Amino acid sequence: MSEKFTNAGHSHSKIDSIALACGNEKYTDDFMTDTPLHIAFLYSDIANGIISSIDYKAAEQADGVKLILYHGNTPDTLHTTAGQGYPEPSPYDCRMFDKKVRFVGDRIAAVVADTYKQAEAALKLIKVEIEQLPALFDIEKAIDAGSPVIHSDDEYPAIPVTYKPEENIAAEIVTGFGDLEKGFKQADLIIDETYSMQYASHCATEPHAVSVHFDERGRLVIITATQVPYHVRRIVSIVCGIEIKNIRVIKPRVGGGFGGKQEVFLEQVAALAAWRLKRSIKIVLSRKEVFISARTRHAMRSRIKMGVQKDGTITALDVDDLMNAGAYAPHALTVLSNAGAKVLPLFNKIENLRFSGRSVYTNLPVGGAYRGYGATQGYFALNQHIDEAARYCGEDFCEYVKKRHIKSGETSRVFEALGEGKEGVRQFIKSCGLTECIDRGAKAIEWEKLRGKKLRNGNRIRGVGAAVAMQGSGIPEIDMASCHIKMNEDGSFNLNTGATDIGTGSDTILAQIAAEALKTDYSKMIVLSSDTDTTPFDTGAYASSTTYITGNAVKQCALKVYDLILKAASEMLGADKNELKVEDSKVSSRDGRTVEYGEICAFRLYTSGQLQIQASSSFVAHESPPPFTAQFADLEVDIETGEIILNRIAAAVDCGHPLNPLLAEGQVEGAVLNGISYALTEDYIFNSNGRMTNPDLGRYKIFNTVDTPEIITILADTYEDTGPYGAKSVGEIALNGPAPAIANAVYDAVGIRLRHTPFTPEKVWKLLNEQ
Amino acid sequence: MNNLLIVNYVINGKDVVFTINPKDSLLKVLRDNGYTEVHNGCQTGDCGACVVILNGRTVNSCMVLAASAKDGEILTVKALGDIHNPHPIQRAFAESGAVQCGFCTPGQILSTYALLLENHDPDEKDIRRALDGNICRCTGYVKILEAVKLAGRLMKEAEHV
């Protein structure tokens, strides 16, 4: 497919990569403003309580201290910290500082001082009395009568959705179709099991940071490590009461996000302090603060009841999810709905289906967006059920899935039933390479040779397992992206987009898309992104949207510019537009005369019909074509120790026509490894008071080079007609595969079902010894 | 108030004199003095984003007291090459797709540099061991391992070692 394109489909290193490798690029904390003030936060060590008094007199007098912020002197605007489209589908349930503390890590106050050390020292001088309330840590108990009510003030949803804080219910969804009872009656076997996944931290290597200063004219400039610059500007404006026109948000290089930086919880504090003191402000969180006070992956309990006939037909599927929103509920509704919306369409022949779920408040850390966004949790459960169903009817997992997964030209009633906090958008699948992914992944992992063989090597027994998943490409009818392109007289172009490259390479692939449409080389594109003063609106880097949604905006815009180039060239060459040939930044007429792009731009700037060759475009998607993946784990289980030794994992992904295979592979590999360590080691270990006991990268174990198994990446050869040059998304999907593939492989090896992540040796050993 | 110290270092080949707080880490002193290519990822010695080469050996600069490194020779990633003349390791990281967000990259590159100085032809196991203190959350390490292999080849070709 790539042959017909000169840019799209070609591997190029990221346009910022050599500067990053040379240490030239700047992250938020690298900007040197004039002697910024620093902020240190006072966090609650009590999980649930009411602040009865704060005495900060001594702290105020301490060396270097300029200001202390707490609930008594800050705006009490209810808002959500979720960086989502406006009005957000997340409830307005938090304030910058509150009279109540709701988890260990909730912010009580902020000290602003000349140095961070001074601010930190002053924290110790603040005397806080908290009237402790019974805390709620167990999601199963959250909705019991008599459980502590975590939000009992005037919290409210910004859009009409179910929200019952008095019952600790942050979100509730019930949807479905068909007749469940009838479906279960037709079944020969009912598989009814409960699964759970744990809390997790994004562990972006760059901790959250924000740096605020005033420009020469007194406007507030917020440099911030964010995935959502425009949402930052809006939320800061609303919460702090600063006009939009006085705020400029700039996203510099960002050291990874994975959803963690889709959250706006530092910028408003820094902005308010800066606005009050008329000084530059810097906040850089420590790793510990990121763990305890930033956002997390929602822990989820998922019960699935599935009716299966002997021939493999799924007669009914009843999914009941209970999600831990934590103390506040950013993304609590949408992550929950995605656990159904991005999961259930995959097996679209099921006629009787119900998806019900509740997100509940607890006094634990706050959930948020995290790569995979509910689909990860949903697929962990569903894939094990599918493995059981296939085994029951005597079919190979791969063949079972290939017969039953959604195909090109097909739809699912789930698409309509479930959207982002409201009904979804009906869509038909136009490209689906899942069967190809299954075939190629199975071959790579030697499925036929290894499946069911239980090869033994001392205490180790080998198994292989598989999992399949889909995701989406942006949020249809909600996410909007825009861009502006202008031409320069050397044939280069400025490409300005609001898209937010957080290390994903979106600046690069957007340049490739523009260059493809303009019939030039991507190196001619000068990319500027994510600055609310100089680049147009974009919802931001989330929901696997940038390639598809911003990519389409860029393509549209580039085609408009291309048309202007042709018009000018036609005038210069005295030839009809339709008779011109364009190649490699040159326009030729039939008689062989040629003008170069640079000359065309200069002609329009200085000679005839003077204008700047430029265009802008906005794009809203009407569908969200899903990428697909099939993943395969090859592992051994040590039956003496319970350890899982992962030999290899193969991830085959259909992301449409990969615009930059090198970068697409990188997205897959990173997501796969995150999925592996989430399955095996990552965990928040809470003590009985709700305090995380392992808030550092030593004890919260993510994988290093030595831990990492061989990862085999396969990109399927498909083409999505609605995508820019055939592309669909690739950012999130690959995280959905490892946990279920590993669980299914462990079953293949030793016949135990791991329904609760992480799969620690202790858990495996215990199950082995219960057999 | 702590007594301040005046210390000398040779950083990237240049003599410098800094006034430091004896309690400060080398990471803090370097960053405060503009060496922002040394990244602060955890301050607990777990991530490797702040790796520098101190007297020929890689260290997590967050775990080294600046005072104890006085008179030391320090290399940051900027010692290797710059945007106009990048080092083969820097080129290899960029070309292999080993740089995603780039936050861990300076540390990865310095660990690679230290490895390749000692071992021109490391096998995969050597590479994995040499880089095991550098956490990356973006790449799954696949392209980082490829980059180190490519860097070894480029350095041999250029006799850059």
PDB file of N, CA and C in Angstrom, chain A residues 87-114:
ATOM      1  N   PRO A  87     -19.360  20.648  27.917  1.00  0.00           N
ATOM      2  CA  PRO A  87     -19.212  20.295  29.329  1.00  0.00           C
ATOM      3  C   PRO A  87     -18.814  18.828  29.500  1.00  0.00           C
ATOM      4  N   GLU A  88     -17.992  18.608  30.471  1.00  0.00           N
ATOM      5  CA  GLU A  88     -17.384  17.296  30.635  1.00  0.00           C
ATOM      6  C   GLU A  88     -18.400  16.248  31.100  1.00  0.00           C
ATOM      7  N   PRO A  89     -18.186  14.997  30.679  1.00  0.00           N
ATOM      8  CA  PRO A  89     -19.032  13.916  31.177  1.00  0.00           C
ATOM      9  C   PRO A  89     -18.661  13.471  32.607  1.00  0.00           C
ATOM     10  N   SER A  90     -17.658  14.075  33.192  1.00  0.00           N
ATOM     11  CA  SER A  90     -17.280  13.741  34.575  1.00  0.00           C
ATOM     12  C   SER A  90     -17.960  14.717  35.530  1.00  0.00           C
ATOM     13  N   PRO A  91     -18.379  14.241  36.701  1.00  0.00           N
ATOM     14  CA  PRO A  91     -19.101  15.127  37.617  1.00  0.00           C
ATOM     15  C   PRO A  91     -18.225  16.251  38.174  1.00  0.00           C
ATOM     16  N   TYR A  92     -18.867  17.357  38.475  1.00  0.00           N
ATOM     17  CA  TYR A  92     -18.179  18.472  39.141  1.00  0.00           C
ATOM     18  C   TYR A  92     -18.191  18.173  40.638  1.00  0.00           C
ATOM     19  N   ASP A  93     -17.126  17.544  41.088  1.00  0.00           N
ATOM     20  CA  ASP A  93     -17.117  17.052  42.464  1.00  0.00           C
ATOM     21  C   ASP A  93     -15.861  17.450  43.229  1.00  0.00           C
ATOM     22  N   CYS A  94     -15.048  18.336  42.666  1.00  0.00           N
ATOM     23  CA  CYS A  94     -13.867  18.715  43.448  1.00  0.00           C
ATOM     24  C   CYS A  94     -13.632  20.213  43.390  1.00  0.00           C
ATOM     25  N   ARG A  95     -12.933  20.677  44.410  1.00  0.00           N
ATOM     26  CA  ARG A  95     -12.537  22.080  44.506  1.00  0.00           C
ATOM     27  C   ARG A  95     -11.022  22.133  44.551  1.00  0.00           C
ATOM     28  N   MET A  96     -10.480  23.298  44.293  1.00  0.00           N
ATOM     29  CA  MET A  96      -9.022  23.419  44.348  1.00  0.00           C
ATOM     30  C   MET A  96      -8.513  22.945  45.716  1.00  0.00           C
ATOM     31  N   PHE A  97      -9.137  23.438  46.768  1.00  0.00           N
ATOM     32  CA  PHE A  97      -8.912  22.911  48.119  1.00  0.00           C
ATOM     33  C   PHE A  97     -10.287  22.802  48.760  1.00  0.00           C
ATOM     34  N   ASP A  98     -10.453  21.799  49.597  1.00  0.00           N
ATOM     35  CA  ASP A  98     -11.775  21.539  50.153  1.00  0.00           C
ATOM     36  C   ASP A  98     -11.687  21.476  51.681  1.00  0.00           C
ATOM     37  N   LYS A  99     -12.839  21.644  52.313  1.00  0.00           N
ATOM     38  CA  LYS A  99     -12.907  21.488  53.771  1.00  0.00           C
ATOM     39  C   LYS A  99     -12.834  20.022  54.156  1.00  0.00           C
ATOM     40  N   LYS A 100     -13.147  19.185  53.201  1.00  0.00           N
ATOM     41  CA  LYS A 100     -13.111  17.750  53.470  1.00  0.00           C
ATOM     42  C   LYS A 100     -11.875  17.148  52.833  1.00  0.00           C
ATOM     43  N   VAL A 101     -11.312  16.146  53.475  1.00  0.00           N
ATOM     44  CA  VAL A 101     -10.292  15.342  52.795  1.00  0.00           C
ATOM     45  C   VAL A 101     -10.906  13.978  52.541  1.00  0.00           C
ATOM     46  N   ARG A 102     -10.594  13.418  51.372  1.00  0.00           N
ATOM     47  CA  ARG A 102     -11.299  12.203  50.977  1.00  0.00           C
ATOM     48  C   ARG A 102     -10.383  11.028  50.654  1.00  0.00           C
ATOM     49  N   PHE A 103      -9.085  11.255  50.679  1.00  0.00           N
ATOM     50  CA  PHE A 103      -8.141  10.121  50.535  1.00  0.00           C
ATOM     51  C   PHE A 103      -6.786  10.538  51.064  1.00  0.00           C
ATOM     52  N   VAL A 104      -5.960   9.556  51.363  1.00  0.00           N
ATOM     53  CA  VAL A 104      -4.601   9.855  51.810  1.00  0.00           C
ATOM     54  C   VAL A 104      -3.839  10.331  50.581  1.00  0.00           C
ATOM     55  N   GLY A 105      -3.525  11.623  50.566  1.00  0.00           N
ATOM     56  CA  GLY A 105      -2.948  12.221  49.358  1.00  0.00           C
ATOM     57  C   GLY A 105      -3.787  13.380  48.852  1.00  0.00           C
ATOM     58  N   ASP A 106      -4.976  13.570  49.449  1.00  0.00           N
ATOM     59  CA  ASP A 106      -5.806  14.733  49.106  1.00  0.00           C
ATOM     60  C   ASP A 106      -5.075  15.988  49.577  1.00  0.00           C
ATOM     61  N   ARG A 107      -5.219  17.079  48.817  1.00  0.00           N
ATOM     62  CA  ARG A 107      -4.464  18.281  49.153  1.00  0.00           C
ATOM     63  C   ARG A 107      -5.210  19.137  50.175  1.00  0.00           C
ATOM     64  N   ILE A 108      -4.471  19.533  51.210  1.00  0.00           N
ATOM     65  CA  ILE A 108      -5.056  20.400  52.246  1.00  0.00           C
ATOM     66  C   ILE A 108      -4.643  21.849  52.011  1.00  0.00           C
ATOM     67  N   ALA A 109      -3.387  22.040  51.653  1.00  0.00           N
ATOM     68  CA  ALA A 109      -2.881  23.404  51.485  1.00  0.00           C
ATOM     69  C   ALA A 109      -1.673  23.386  50.570  1.00  0.00           C
ATOM     70  N   ALA A 110      -1.332  24.585  50.096  1.00  0.00           N
ATOM     71  CA  ALA A 110      -0.118  24.751  49.307  1.00  0.00           C
ATOM     72  C   ALA A 110       0.668  25.913  49.882  1.00  0.00           C
ATOM     73  N   VAL A 111       1.966  25.712  50.026  1.00  0.00           N
ATOM     74  CA  VAL A 111       2.830  26.795  50.481  1.00  0.00           C
ATOM     75  C   VAL A 111       3.637  27.292  49.291  1.00  0.00           C
ATOM     76  N   VAL A 112       3.623  28.609  49.112  1.00  0.00           N
ATOM     77  CA  VAL A 112       4.396  29.224  48.031  1.00  0.00           C
ATOM     78  C   VAL A 112       5.572  29.949  48.674  1.00  0.00           C
ATOM     79  N   ALA A 113       6.782  29.591  48.256  1.00  0.00           N
ATOM     80  CA  ALA A 113       7.955  30.207  48.880  1.00  0.00           C
ATOM     81  C   ALA A 113       9.048  30.426  47.843  1.00  0.00           C
ATOM     82  N   ASP A 114      10.090  31.136  48.275  1.00  0.00           N
ATOM     83  CA  ASP A 114      11.196  31.432  47.356  1.00  0.00           C
ATOM     84  C   ASP A 114      11.847  30.164  46.830  1.00  0.00           C
TER      85      ASP A 114
END
